[in-house]
């Protein structure tokens, strides 16, 4: 089953339709027609095994007629042809817990095929695929996104409003002198922890400083003025690479 990024983050109820073997209502799962029962298997005489001679040896194997049970159905149920089960399509609602990750498997007890001869019903396994999100990426319970700011916001600092995972917004203070690529952390704005109602991961904002690509005359003048008042360096020296890794 495929679910969206946010459905995986916050949990969702989903309908799932699948075919499974269900107990036959007509024979109540016995496989026998009404009023008839089981009789000794004529092939193996009730032993459940057949013997085959091969030279000096006699090899025993499971009886193909009764499958080793020693009995067969006298008159098979017309509904299920003696199987005791019939294949039916069914729809159930499943609860996908908040915080589930891509590729995980949900196991639903007794929602699989009906057990033969009174055995327990099998389980249903649902494999989950989580669609990627346009703006958010997760690593466990932490979430990453990229937020663009202008070069003046980066230089002067600014209060910006960014969207959170739960469709709300949060005010973030960009400190003056913020460099491109700086990462800010929003505590508790990540993915809810699986099977916990309170704990959540964090959200990391990677700041992307946008340099203007088109300047009008006014902006060009202002920037030139700024450049000359700064006395800009025309022969910069390389930055120690260790500085970039901070
Ligand atoms: Zn039946
Ligand atoms: Zn048999």
Short mmCIF file of C-alpha atoms and ligand atoms in Angstrom, two decimals:
data_model
loop_
_atom_site.label_atom_id
_atom_site.label_comp_id
_atom_site.label_asym_id
_atom_site.label_seq_id
_atom_site.Cartn_x
_atom_site.Cartn_y
_atom_site.Cartn_z
CA UNK A 1 0.00 0.00 0.00
CA UNK A 2 1.25 3.44 -0.87
CA UNK A 3 0.73 6.31 1.57
CA UNK A 4 1.80 9.94 1.51
CA UNK A 5 4.69 11.41 3.49
CA UNK A 6 2.32 13.22 5.87
CA UNK A 7 0.09 10.16 6.33
CA UNK A 8 3.19 8.24 7.41
CA UNK A 9 4.20 11.08 9.72
CA UNK A 10 0.91 11.50 11.54
CA UNK A 11 -0.81 8.14 11.00
CA UNK A 12 -3.95 7.44 9.00
CA UNK A 13 -6.84 5.03 8.72
CA UNK A 14 -7.02 3.33 5.32
CA UNK A 15 -9.37 0.89 3.66
CA UNK A 16 -7.70 -2.16 2.18
CA UNK A 17 -9.45 -4.58 -0.19
CA UNK A 18 -8.02 -8.04 -0.74
CA UNK A 19 -9.09 -11.62 -1.43
CA UNK A 20 -8.80 -14.26 1.26
CA UNK A 21 -10.05 -17.77 1.92
CA UNK A 22 -13.07 -17.58 4.25
CA UNK A 23 -14.83 -20.43 6.01
CA UNK A 24 -17.57 -21.85 3.75
CA UNK A 25 -20.98 -20.95 5.22
CA UNK A 26 -22.76 -23.90 3.57
CA UNK A 27 -20.66 -26.70 5.15
CA UNK A 28 -19.33 -24.63 8.10
CA UNK A 29 -15.83 -25.37 6.94
CA UNK A 30 -16.08 -29.17 7.01
CA UNK A 31 -16.05 -29.51 3.21
CA UNK A 32 -18.78 -32.17 3.38
CA UNK A 33 -22.22 -31.93 1.83
CA UNK A 34 -25.14 -31.71 4.25
CA UNK A 35 -25.82 -35.04 6.00
CA UNK A 36 -22.72 -36.72 4.66
CA UNK A 37 -19.53 -37.23 6.58
CA UNK A 38 -16.07 -38.57 6.06
CA UNK A 39 -15.12 -42.07 5.08
CA UNK A 40 -12.00 -44.16 5.14
CA UNK A 41 -9.68 -43.30 2.26
CA UNK A 42 -9.95 -46.13 -0.30
CA UNK A 43 -6.50 -45.44 -1.68
CA UNK A 44 -4.52 -45.98 1.53
CA UNK A 45 -7.12 -47.77 3.63
CA UNK A 46 -6.83 -45.16 6.39
CA UNK A 47 -3.09 -45.26 7.00
CA UNK A 48 -2.48 -41.97 5.21
CA UNK A 49 0.49 -43.51 3.46
CA UNK A 50 1.01 -45.43 0.27
CA UNK A 51 3.89 -47.84 -0.34
CA UNK A 52 5.68 -48.27 -3.54
CA UNK A 53 8.14 -51.07 -4.21
CA UNK A 54 11.45 -50.13 -5.72
CA UNK A 55 13.69 -53.14 -6.11
CA UNK A 56 14.34 -54.50 -2.60
CA UNK A 57 12.96 -51.43 -0.92
CA UNK A 58 9.47 -50.42 -0.08
CA UNK A 59 9.15 -46.64 0.02
CA UNK A 60 6.32 -45.00 1.98
CA UNK A 61 4.93 -41.66 0.91
CA UNK A 62 1.97 -39.49 1.81
CA UNK A 63 -1.27 -40.69 0.27
CA UNK A 64 -2.18 -38.39 -2.65
CA UNK A 65 -5.93 -38.98 -2.27
CA UNK A 66 -6.37 -37.92 1.35
CA UNK A 67 -3.20 -35.89 1.85
CA UNK A 68 -2.18 -38.20 4.72
CA UNK A 69 -5.35 -37.76 6.76
CA UNK A 70 -6.59 -41.32 6.14
CA UNK A 71 -10.12 -40.06 5.53
CA UNK A 72 -11.79 -38.39 2.63
CA UNK A 73 -15.02 -36.46 2.32
CA UNK A 74 -17.86 -38.73 1.34
CA UNK A 75 -19.74 -36.16 -0.70
CA UNK A 76 -17.99 -32.80 -1.13
CA UNK A 77 -19.84 -29.57 -0.40
CA UNK A 78 -21.12 -28.11 -3.66
CA UNK A 79 -20.31 -24.55 -2.58
CA UNK A 80 -16.60 -25.02 -1.82
CA UNK A 81 -16.01 -28.34 -3.64
CA UNK A 82 -14.78 -29.89 -0.43
CA UNK A 83 -12.16 -27.28 0.41
CA UNK A 84 -14.07 -25.94 3.43
CA UNK A 85 -13.15 -22.43 2.38
CA UNK A 86 -14.16 -20.07 -0.40
CA UNK A 87 -12.19 -17.13 -1.77
CA UNK A 88 -13.86 -13.83 -1.18
CA UNK A 89 -12.93 -10.21 -1.58
CA UNK A 90 -13.23 -8.15 1.58
CA UNK A 91 -12.52 -4.61 2.71
CA UNK A 92 -11.28 -3.69 6.16
CA UNK A 93 -10.08 -0.46 7.70
CA UNK A 94 -6.55 -0.54 9.02
CA UNK A 95 -4.85 1.93 11.31
CA UNK A 96 -1.40 3.02 10.18
CA UNK A 97 0.49 4.37 13.20
CA UNK A 98 2.14 7.79 13.21
CA UNK A 99 5.87 7.72 12.57
CA UNK A 100 5.91 4.63 10.34
CA UNK A 101 8.78 4.46 7.85
CA UNK A 102 8.98 3.51 4.19
CA UNK A 103 9.35 -0.24 3.59
CA UNK A 104 7.91 -1.28 6.96
CA UNK A 105 5.38 -4.09 7.31
CA UNK A 106 2.17 -4.07 9.33
CA UNK A 107 0.94 -7.41 10.62
CA UNK A 108 -2.79 -7.86 11.27
CA UNK A 109 -3.57 -10.95 13.33
CA UNK A 110 -6.26 -13.34 12.00
CA UNK A 111 -7.05 -11.23 8.94
CA UNK A 112 -5.43 -13.70 6.52
CA UNK A 113 -6.78 -16.95 5.09
CA UNK A 114 -9.16 -19.00 7.24
CA UNK A 115 -7.39 -21.93 8.87
CA UNK A 116 -8.16 -25.41 7.49
CA UNK A 117 -9.87 -27.97 9.76
CA UNK A 118 -10.41 -25.58 12.64
CA UNK A 119 -6.85 -24.23 12.66
CA UNK A 120 -6.29 -20.58 13.50
CA UNK A 121 -6.77 -17.99 10.79
CA UNK A 122 -3.62 -16.65 9.19
CA UNK A 123 -2.36 -13.08 9.42
CA UNK A 124 -2.50 -10.27 6.89
CA UNK A 125 0.73 -8.45 6.11
CA UNK A 126 0.60 -4.97 4.64
CA UNK A 127 3.83 -3.60 3.15
CA UNK A 128 4.02 0.18 3.16
CA UNK A 129 5.56 2.47 0.58
CA UNK A 130 5.83 6.11 1.60
CA UNK A 131 5.72 8.64 -1.25
CA UNK A 132 8.40 11.30 -1.12
CA UNK A 133 7.36 14.85 -0.21
CA UNK A 134 8.03 17.87 -2.39
CA UNK A 135 9.65 19.93 0.38
CA UNK A 136 10.36 17.64 3.30
CA UNK A 137 12.81 14.80 3.66
CA UNK A 138 13.11 12.61 6.72
CA UNK A 139 15.90 10.79 8.47
CA UNK A 140 14.28 8.64 11.13
CA UNK A 141 12.15 11.08 13.10
CA UNK A 142 14.00 14.22 12.00
CA UNK A 143 12.87 16.27 9.02
CA UNK A 144 14.91 18.44 6.67
CA UNK A 145 13.80 21.28 4.42
CA UNK A 146 15.40 24.14 2.53
CA UNK A 147 14.30 27.73 3.21
CA UNK A 148 15.28 30.56 0.86
CA UNK A 149 16.08 34.03 2.22
CA UNK A 150 17.33 37.16 0.49
CA UNK A 151 20.91 38.38 0.84
CA UNK A 152 19.69 41.42 2.78
CA UNK A 153 17.77 39.19 5.19
CA UNK A 154 20.94 37.15 5.59
CA UNK A 155 23.03 40.25 6.28
CA UNK A 156 20.61 42.21 8.48
CA UNK A 157 18.81 39.30 10.12
CA UNK A 158 15.03 38.83 9.84
CA UNK A 159 11.98 37.22 11.37
CA UNK A 160 10.50 34.80 8.86
CA UNK A 161 7.48 32.50 9.00
CA UNK A 162 7.97 28.93 7.80
CA UNK A 163 5.45 26.08 7.33
CA UNK A 164 5.62 23.14 9.72
CA UNK A 165 4.79 19.50 9.02
CA UNK A 166 1.37 19.77 10.66
CA UNK A 167 0.19 22.52 8.27
CA UNK A 168 0.86 25.26 10.79
CA UNK A 169 3.48 27.97 10.69
CA UNK A 170 6.25 28.93 13.05
CA UNK A 171 8.20 32.19 13.38
CA UNK A 172 11.94 31.79 12.98
CA UNK A 173 14.57 34.38 13.77
CA UNK A 174 17.35 34.57 11.20
CA UNK A 175 20.37 36.01 13.02
CA UNK A 176 22.25 38.91 11.33
CA UNK A 177 25.19 37.61 9.31
CA UNK A 178 23.63 34.24 8.48
CA UNK A 179 25.72 32.42 5.87
CA UNK A 180 24.38 30.38 3.00
CA UNK A 181 23.89 26.73 4.03
CA UNK A 182 23.49 27.45 7.75
CA UNK A 183 21.23 24.93 9.45
CA UNK A 184 18.69 26.01 12.08
CA UNK A 185 16.91 23.53 14.32
CA UNK A 186 13.23 23.65 15.28
CA UNK A 187 12.93 21.41 18.28
CA UNK A 188 9.96 19.02 18.36
CA UNK A 189 8.73 19.91 14.87
CA UNK A 190 9.81 16.59 13.34
CA UNK A 191 8.04 13.26 12.88
CA UNK A 192 6.17 11.78 15.87
CA UNK A 193 8.03 8.85 17.35
CA UNK A 194 6.42 5.51 16.52
CA UNK A 195 4.10 4.32 19.32
CA UNK A 196 4.66 7.46 21.38
CA UNK A 197 1.96 10.10 21.73
CA UNK A 198 4.25 12.89 22.88
CA UNK A 199 7.80 12.51 21.58
CA UNK A 200 8.70 14.02 18.22
CA UNK A 201 11.87 14.50 16.24
CA UNK A 202 13.23 17.89 15.20
CA UNK A 203 12.98 19.88 12.01
CA UNK A 204 16.16 21.21 10.41
CA UNK A 205 15.99 24.27 8.15
CA UNK A 206 18.81 24.63 5.70
CA UNK A 207 19.08 28.31 4.85
CA UNK A 208 19.60 29.05 1.17
CA UNK A 209 20.67 32.65 0.53
CA UNK A 210 19.28 33.78 -2.81
CA UNK A 211 21.49 36.20 -4.73
CA UNK A 212 19.37 38.43 -6.99
CA UNK A 213 19.80 37.61 -10.68
CA UNK A 214 17.99 40.67 -12.04
CA UNK A 215 18.54 44.11 -10.60
CA UNK A 216 16.59 47.22 -11.42
CA UNK A 217 18.45 50.56 -11.72
CA UNK A 218 17.68 51.55 -8.12
CA UNK A 219 18.88 48.27 -6.66
CA UNK A 220 22.02 48.35 -8.78
CA UNK A 221 22.83 51.87 -7.49
CA UNK A 222 22.24 50.86 -3.87
CA UNK A 223 24.43 47.80 -4.19
CA UNK A 224 27.21 49.77 -5.88
CA UNK A 225 27.04 52.28 -3.05
CA UNK A 226 27.26 49.46 -0.54
CA UNK A 227 30.19 47.92 -2.39
CA UNK A 228 32.17 51.14 -2.44
CA UNK A 229 31.45 51.91 1.23
CA UNK A 230 32.59 48.37 2.10
CA UNK A 231 35.82 48.78 0.12
CA UNK A 232 35.43 45.36 -1.46
CA UNK A 233 38.29 42.98 -1.73
CA UNK A 234 39.43 42.32 -5.28
CA UNK A 235 42.18 39.89 -4.31
CA UNK A 236 40.56 37.48 -1.82
CA UNK A 237 42.64 34.74 -0.20
CA UNK A 238 41.36 31.17 0.10
CA UNK A 239 39.35 30.34 3.21
CA UNK A 240 40.73 27.50 5.37
CA UNK A 241 38.54 24.52 4.33
CA UNK A 242 37.95 23.60 7.97
CA UNK A 243 35.86 26.77 8.29
CA UNK A 244 33.39 25.50 5.69
CA UNK A 245 32.70 22.33 7.62
CA UNK A 246 31.28 24.14 10.64
ZN1 LIG B 1 -18.48 -25.84 1.81
ZN1 LIG B 2 -5.45 -41.92 1.72
#
